[in-house]
Short mmCIF file of C-alpha atoms in Angstrom, two decimals:
data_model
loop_
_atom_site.label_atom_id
_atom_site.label_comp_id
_atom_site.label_asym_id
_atom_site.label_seq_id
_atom_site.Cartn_x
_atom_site.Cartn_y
_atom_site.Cartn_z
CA UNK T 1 -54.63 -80.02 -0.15
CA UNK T 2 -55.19 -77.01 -1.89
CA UNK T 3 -55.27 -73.61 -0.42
CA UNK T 4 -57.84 -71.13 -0.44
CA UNK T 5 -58.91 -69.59 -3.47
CA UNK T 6 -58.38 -65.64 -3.31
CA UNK T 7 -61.18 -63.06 -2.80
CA UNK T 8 -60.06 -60.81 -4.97
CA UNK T 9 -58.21 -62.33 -8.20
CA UNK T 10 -59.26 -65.85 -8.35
CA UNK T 11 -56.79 -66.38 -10.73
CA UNK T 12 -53.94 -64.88 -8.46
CA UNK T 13 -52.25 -65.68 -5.23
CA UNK T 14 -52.22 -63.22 -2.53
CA UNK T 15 -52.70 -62.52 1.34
CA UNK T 16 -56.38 -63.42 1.01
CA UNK T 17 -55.07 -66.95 0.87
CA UNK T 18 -53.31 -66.94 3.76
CA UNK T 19 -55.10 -69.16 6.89
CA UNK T 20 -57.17 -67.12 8.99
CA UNK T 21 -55.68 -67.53 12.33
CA UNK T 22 -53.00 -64.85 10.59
CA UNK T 23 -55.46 -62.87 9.53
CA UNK T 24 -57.07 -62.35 13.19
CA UNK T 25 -53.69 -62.31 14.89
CA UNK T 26 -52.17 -59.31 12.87
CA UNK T 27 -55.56 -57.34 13.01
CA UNK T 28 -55.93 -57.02 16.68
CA UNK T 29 -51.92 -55.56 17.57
CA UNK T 30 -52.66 -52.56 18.78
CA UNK T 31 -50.10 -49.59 17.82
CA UNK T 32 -47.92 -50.46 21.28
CA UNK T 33 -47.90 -54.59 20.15
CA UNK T 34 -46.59 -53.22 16.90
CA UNK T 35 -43.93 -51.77 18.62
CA UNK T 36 -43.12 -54.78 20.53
CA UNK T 37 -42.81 -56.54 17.25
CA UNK T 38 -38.88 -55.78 17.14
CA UNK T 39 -36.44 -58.38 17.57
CA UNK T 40 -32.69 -59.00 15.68
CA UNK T 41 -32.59 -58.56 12.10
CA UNK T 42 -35.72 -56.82 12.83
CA UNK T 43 -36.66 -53.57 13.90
CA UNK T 44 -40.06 -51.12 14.06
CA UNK T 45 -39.34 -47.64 14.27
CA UNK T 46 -42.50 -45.18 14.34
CA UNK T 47 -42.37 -41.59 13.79
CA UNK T 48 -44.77 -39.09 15.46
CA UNK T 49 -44.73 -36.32 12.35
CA UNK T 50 -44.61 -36.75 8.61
CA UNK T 51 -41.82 -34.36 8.61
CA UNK T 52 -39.33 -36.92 11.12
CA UNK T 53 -40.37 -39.81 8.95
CA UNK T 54 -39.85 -37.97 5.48
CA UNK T 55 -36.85 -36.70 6.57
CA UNK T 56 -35.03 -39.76 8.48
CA UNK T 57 -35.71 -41.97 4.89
CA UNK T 58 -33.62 -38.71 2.91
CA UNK T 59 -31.23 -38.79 5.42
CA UNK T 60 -30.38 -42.80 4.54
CA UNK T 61 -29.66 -40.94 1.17
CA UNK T 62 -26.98 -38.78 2.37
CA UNK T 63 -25.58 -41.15 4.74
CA UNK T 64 -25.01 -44.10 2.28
CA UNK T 65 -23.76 -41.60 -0.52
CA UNK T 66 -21.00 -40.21 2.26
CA UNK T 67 -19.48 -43.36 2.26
CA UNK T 68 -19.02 -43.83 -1.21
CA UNK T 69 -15.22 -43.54 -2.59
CA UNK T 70 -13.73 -43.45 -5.83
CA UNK T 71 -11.99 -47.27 -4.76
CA UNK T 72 -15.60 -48.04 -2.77
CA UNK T 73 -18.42 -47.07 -4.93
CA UNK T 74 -21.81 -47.07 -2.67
CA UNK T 75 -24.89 -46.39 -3.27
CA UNK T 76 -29.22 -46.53 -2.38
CA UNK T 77 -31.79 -48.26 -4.28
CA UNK T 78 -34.99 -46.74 -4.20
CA UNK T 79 -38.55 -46.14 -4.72
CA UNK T 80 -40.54 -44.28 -6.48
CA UNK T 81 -43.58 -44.72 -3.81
CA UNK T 82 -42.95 -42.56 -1.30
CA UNK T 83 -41.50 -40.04 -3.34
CA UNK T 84 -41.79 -37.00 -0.84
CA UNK T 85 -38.55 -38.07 0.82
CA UNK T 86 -36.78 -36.85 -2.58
CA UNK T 87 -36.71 -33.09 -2.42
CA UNK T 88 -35.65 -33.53 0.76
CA UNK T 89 -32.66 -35.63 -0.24
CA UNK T 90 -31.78 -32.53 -2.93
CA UNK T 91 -31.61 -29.93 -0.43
CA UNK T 92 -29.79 -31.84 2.04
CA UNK T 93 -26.90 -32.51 -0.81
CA UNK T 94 -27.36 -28.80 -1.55
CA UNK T 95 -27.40 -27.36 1.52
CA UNK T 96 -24.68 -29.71 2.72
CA UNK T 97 -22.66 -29.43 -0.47
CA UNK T 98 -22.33 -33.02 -0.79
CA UNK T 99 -20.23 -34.55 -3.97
CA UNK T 100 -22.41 -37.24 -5.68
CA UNK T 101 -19.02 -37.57 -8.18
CA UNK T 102 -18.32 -41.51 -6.64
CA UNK T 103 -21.93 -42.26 -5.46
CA UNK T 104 -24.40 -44.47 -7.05
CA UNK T 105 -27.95 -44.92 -7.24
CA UNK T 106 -30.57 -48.15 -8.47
CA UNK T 107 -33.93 -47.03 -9.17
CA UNK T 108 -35.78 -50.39 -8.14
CA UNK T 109 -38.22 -50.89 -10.84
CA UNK T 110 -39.92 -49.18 -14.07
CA UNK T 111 -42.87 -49.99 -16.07
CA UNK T 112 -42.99 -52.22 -18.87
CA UNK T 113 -44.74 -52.00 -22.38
CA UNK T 114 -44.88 -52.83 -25.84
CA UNK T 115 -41.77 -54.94 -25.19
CA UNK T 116 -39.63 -52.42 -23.48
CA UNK T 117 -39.17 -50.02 -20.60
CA UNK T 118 -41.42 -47.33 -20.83
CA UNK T 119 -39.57 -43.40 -21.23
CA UNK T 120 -39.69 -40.87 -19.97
CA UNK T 121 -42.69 -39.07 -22.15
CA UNK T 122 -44.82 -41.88 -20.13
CA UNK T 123 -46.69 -40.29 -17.80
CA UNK T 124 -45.81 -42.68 -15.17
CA UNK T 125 -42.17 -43.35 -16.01
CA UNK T 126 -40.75 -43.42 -12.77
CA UNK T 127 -37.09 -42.50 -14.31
CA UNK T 128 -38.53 -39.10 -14.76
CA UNK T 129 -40.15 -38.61 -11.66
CA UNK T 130 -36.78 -39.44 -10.16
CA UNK T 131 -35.14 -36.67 -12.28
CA UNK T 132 -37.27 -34.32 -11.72
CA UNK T 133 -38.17 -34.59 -8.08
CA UNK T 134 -34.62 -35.14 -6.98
CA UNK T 135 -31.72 -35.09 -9.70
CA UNK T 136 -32.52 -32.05 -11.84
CA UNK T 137 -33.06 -30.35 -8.07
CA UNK T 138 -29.58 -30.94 -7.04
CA UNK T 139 -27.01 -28.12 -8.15
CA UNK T 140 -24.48 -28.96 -11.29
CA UNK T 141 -21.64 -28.97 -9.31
CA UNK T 142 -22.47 -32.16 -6.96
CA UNK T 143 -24.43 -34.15 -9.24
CA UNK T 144 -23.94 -37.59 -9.58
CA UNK T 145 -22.45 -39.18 -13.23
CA UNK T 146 -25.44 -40.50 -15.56
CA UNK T 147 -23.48 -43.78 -15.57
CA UNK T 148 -23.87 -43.98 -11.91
CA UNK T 149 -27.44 -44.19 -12.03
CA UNK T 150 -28.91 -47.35 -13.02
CA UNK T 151 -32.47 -48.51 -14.26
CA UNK T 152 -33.89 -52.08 -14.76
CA UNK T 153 -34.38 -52.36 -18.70
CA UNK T 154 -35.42 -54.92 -21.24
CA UNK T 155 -31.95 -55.25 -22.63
CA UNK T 156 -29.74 -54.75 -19.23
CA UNK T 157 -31.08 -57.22 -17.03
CA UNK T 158 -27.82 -59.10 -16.19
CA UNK T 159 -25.83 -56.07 -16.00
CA UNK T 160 -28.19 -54.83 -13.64
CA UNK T 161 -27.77 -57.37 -11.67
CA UNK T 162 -24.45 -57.46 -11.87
CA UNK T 163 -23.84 -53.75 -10.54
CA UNK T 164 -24.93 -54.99 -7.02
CA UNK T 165 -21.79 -57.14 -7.05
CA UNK T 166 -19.88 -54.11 -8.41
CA UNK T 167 -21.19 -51.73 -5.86
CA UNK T 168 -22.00 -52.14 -2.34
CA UNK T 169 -25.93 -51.19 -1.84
CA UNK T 170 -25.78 -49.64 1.47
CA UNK T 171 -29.74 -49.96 1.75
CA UNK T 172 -32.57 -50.55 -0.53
CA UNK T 173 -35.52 -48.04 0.78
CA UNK T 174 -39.24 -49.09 -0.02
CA UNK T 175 -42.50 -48.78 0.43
CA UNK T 176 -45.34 -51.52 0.87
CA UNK T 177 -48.35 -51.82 -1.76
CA UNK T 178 -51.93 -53.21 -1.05
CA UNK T 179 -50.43 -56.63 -2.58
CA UNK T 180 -48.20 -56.52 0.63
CA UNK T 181 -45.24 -56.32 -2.27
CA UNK T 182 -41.06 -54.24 -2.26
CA UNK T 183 -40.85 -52.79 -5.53
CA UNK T 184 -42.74 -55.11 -8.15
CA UNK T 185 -41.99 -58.23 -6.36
CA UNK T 186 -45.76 -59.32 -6.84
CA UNK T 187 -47.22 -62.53 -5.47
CA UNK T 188 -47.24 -65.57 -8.24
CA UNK T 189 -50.49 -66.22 -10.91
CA UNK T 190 -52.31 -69.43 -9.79
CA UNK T 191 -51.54 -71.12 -12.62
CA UNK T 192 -49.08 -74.31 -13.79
CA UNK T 193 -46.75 -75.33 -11.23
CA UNK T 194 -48.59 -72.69 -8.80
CA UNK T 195 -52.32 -74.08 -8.99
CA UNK T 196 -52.54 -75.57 -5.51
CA UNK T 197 -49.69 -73.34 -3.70
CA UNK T 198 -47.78 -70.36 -4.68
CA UNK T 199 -43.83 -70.77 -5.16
CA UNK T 200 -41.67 -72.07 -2.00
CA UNK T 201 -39.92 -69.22 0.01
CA UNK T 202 -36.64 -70.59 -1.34
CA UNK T 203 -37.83 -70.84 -5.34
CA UNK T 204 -38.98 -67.08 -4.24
CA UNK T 205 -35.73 -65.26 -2.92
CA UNK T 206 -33.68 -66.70 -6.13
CA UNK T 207 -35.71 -64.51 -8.42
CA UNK T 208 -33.22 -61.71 -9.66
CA UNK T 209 -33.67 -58.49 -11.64
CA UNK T 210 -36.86 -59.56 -14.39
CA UNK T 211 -40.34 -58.62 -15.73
CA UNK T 212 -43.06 -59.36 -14.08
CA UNK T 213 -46.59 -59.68 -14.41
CA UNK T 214 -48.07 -56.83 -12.14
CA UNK T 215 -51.69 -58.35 -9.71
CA UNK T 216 -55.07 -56.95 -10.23
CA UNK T 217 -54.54 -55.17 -7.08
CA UNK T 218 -51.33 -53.42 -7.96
CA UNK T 219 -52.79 -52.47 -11.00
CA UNK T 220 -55.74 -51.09 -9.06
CA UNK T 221 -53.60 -48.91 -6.31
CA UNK T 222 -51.43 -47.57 -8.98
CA UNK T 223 -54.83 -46.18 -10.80
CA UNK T 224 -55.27 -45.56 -7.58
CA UNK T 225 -52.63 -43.35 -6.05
CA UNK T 226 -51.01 -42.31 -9.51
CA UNK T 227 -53.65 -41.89 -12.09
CA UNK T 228 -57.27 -40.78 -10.61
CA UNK T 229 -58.43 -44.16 -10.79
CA UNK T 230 -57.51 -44.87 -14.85
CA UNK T 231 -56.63 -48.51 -14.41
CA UNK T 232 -56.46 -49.16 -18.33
CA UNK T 233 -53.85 -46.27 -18.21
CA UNK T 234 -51.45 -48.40 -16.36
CA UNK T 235 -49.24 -50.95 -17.71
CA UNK T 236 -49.86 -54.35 -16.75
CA UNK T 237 -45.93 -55.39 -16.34
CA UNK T 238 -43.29 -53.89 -14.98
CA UNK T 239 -39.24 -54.80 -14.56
CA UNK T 240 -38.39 -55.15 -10.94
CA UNK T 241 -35.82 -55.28 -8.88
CA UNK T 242 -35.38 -59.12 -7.49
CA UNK T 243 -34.95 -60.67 -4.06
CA UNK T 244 -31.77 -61.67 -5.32
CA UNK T 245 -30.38 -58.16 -5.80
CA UNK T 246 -32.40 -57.25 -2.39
CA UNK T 247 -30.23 -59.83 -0.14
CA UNK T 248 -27.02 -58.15 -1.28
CA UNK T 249 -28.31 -54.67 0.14
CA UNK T 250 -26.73 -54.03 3.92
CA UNK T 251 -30.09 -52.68 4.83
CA UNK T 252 -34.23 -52.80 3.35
CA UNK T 253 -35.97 -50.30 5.09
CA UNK T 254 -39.82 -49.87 4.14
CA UNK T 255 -41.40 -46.38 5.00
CA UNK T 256 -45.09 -46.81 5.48
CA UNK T 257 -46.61 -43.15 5.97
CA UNK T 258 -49.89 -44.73 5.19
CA UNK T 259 -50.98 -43.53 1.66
CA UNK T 260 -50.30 -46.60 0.45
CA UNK T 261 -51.54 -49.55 2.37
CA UNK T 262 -54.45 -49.87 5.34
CA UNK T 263 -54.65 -50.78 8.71
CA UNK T 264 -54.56 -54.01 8.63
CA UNK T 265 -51.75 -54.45 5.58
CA UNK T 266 -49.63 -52.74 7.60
CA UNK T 267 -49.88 -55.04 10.83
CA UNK T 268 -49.49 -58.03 8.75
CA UNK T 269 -46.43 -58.05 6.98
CA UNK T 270 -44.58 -56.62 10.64
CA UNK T 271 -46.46 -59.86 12.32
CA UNK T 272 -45.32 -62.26 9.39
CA UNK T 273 -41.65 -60.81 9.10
CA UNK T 274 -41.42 -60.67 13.46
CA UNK T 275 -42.40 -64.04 13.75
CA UNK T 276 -40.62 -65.76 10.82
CA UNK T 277 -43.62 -66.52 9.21
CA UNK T 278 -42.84 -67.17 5.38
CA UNK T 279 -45.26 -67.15 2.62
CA UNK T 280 -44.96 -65.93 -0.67
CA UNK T 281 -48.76 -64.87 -1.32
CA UNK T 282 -47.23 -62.17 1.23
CA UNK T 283 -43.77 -61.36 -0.72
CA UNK T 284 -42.61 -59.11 1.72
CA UNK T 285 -42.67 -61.43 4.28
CA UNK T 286 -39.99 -63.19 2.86
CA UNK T 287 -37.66 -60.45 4.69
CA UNK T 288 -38.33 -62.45 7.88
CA UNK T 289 -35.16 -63.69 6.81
CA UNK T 290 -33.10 -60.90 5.66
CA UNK T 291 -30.09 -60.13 8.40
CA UNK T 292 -31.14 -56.35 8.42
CA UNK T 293 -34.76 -54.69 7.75
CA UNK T 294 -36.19 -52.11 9.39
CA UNK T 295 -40.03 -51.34 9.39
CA UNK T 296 -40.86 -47.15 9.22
CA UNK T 297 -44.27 -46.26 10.08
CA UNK T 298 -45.84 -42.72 10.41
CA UNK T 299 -47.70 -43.65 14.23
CA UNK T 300 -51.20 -42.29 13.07
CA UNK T 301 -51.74 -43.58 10.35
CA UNK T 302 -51.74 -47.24 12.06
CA UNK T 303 -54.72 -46.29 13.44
CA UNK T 304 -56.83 -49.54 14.47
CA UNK T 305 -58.54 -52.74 12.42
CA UNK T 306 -62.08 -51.78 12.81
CA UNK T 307 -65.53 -51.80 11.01
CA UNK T 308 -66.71 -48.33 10.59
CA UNK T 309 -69.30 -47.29 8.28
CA UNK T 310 -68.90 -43.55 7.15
#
């Protein structure tokens, strides 16, 4: 039988398909059943300032980039979205006049267009905000190698891919989007083999490095967030990261300061991933099965599910 048809891109699968006992049972946790939500493999921290939880995701900078060696290359994969942990990760190296000679780093994803990567005159090219928010910050004399920092791109895919073999990924940071998505990992269009249900968790998780087709809804919080609401000034693909490259990080940790998904987004994804339940309309409940992922949330921003007019 065929699922529900989404409320918001008929076209597209995504949590709006999901059965509506979910639904109910992720919008009522309060901010103490979210707590709860812990168990092994899984864990919910929440931080009571901004400042804690900006600074604890730039300290999983330093601490993976310590461990890197010239016969152990490590290194982070990260987001751009949150990018105010990024400054902070530049004056920690600074300050604590780190050596980023051996270390490594994976930007996660970058937009695609016109049949390539996008540069860095884009004015969304998340290789530059990286550079300029953290890289260009840090001082000559401990920056990390150009060849140690590494970009999905039309023509690298496989070695991409490869470099998580290469190099252990000590973590892969993130943050959640209104599609309930870890870097571009999008949910599936509801088309060919995907008409009456979106792609198996299994077919899901062997996705590596790729482009992707970005969802109405990512397209709309990017406008959103990045670009004053000038949709048709975002690209509508994107190379990502995959959930094959994401299983060979030690660690995912998703920081969720509440800028960019609600209430209720953020409830579900902890319910879904705490109690192992697997859907790929939801792609970042596929971590339910991930040996190590923990959850950051700034603790006001949960706030509660409720109808409020304003």
């Amino acid at each position: 039988m065929s699922r529900k048809i989404s409320r918001l891109a008929e076209g597209w699968w995504d949590y709006t398909t999901l059965d509506d006992q979910i639904h109910r049972d992720a919008a009522k946790l309060s901010v103490k059943d979210i707590e709860q939500l812990s168990r092994p493999g899984f864990q919910v921290v929440l931080h009571d300032t901004l400042e804690s939880l900006y600074l604890a995701e730039a300290l999983e900078y330093i601490n993976a980039w310590k461990q890197s060696t010239p016969s152990n290359p490590v290194g982070i994969c990260g987001p751009i979205g949150p990018t105010e942990q990024l400054p902070l990760v530049a004056q920690l190296v600074n300050d604590l006049e780190i050596s980023l000679e051996h270390a490594h780093f994976w930007g996660m994803d970058e937009w695609y267009e016109n049949g390539k990567e996008v540069d860095e005159t884009h004015p969304l090219s998340f290789a530059r905000a990286n550079r300029e928010l953290l890289f260009d910050r840090i001082k000559p004399q401990f920056r990390m190698p150009d060849s140690n920092i590494h970009y999905p791109g039309a023509g690298n895919l496989d070695a991409y891919t490869r470099s998580f073999d290469e190099i252990r990924c000590a973590v892969m940071q993130g943050g959640q989007g209104d599609v309930k998505h870890w870097a571009f990992n999008d949910p599936f269009k509801r088309e060919g083999n995907y008409v009456d249900a979106p792609p198996s968790p299994d077919e899901y998780r062997q996705l590596s490095a790729r482009i992707v087709d970005l969802h109405p809804i990512t397209l709309m919080q990017n406008a959103r967030t990045s670009g004053g609401g000038y949709v048709v000034g975002v690209p509508m693909q994107a190379l990502t990261v995959g959930p094959r490259e994401t299983w060979k990080a030690e660690k995912v940790s998703i920081w969720q300061a509440g800028n960019h998904d609600n209430a209720f987004g953020m409830r579900l994804t902890a319910f879904m991933i705490s109690k192992g339940i697997e859907d790929t309309s939801v792609p970042m409940s596929l971590l339910a099965s991930h040996p190590q992922v923990e959850f950051h949330y700034y603790r006001h921003a949960l706030k509660d599910v409720a109808t409020e007019m304003h």
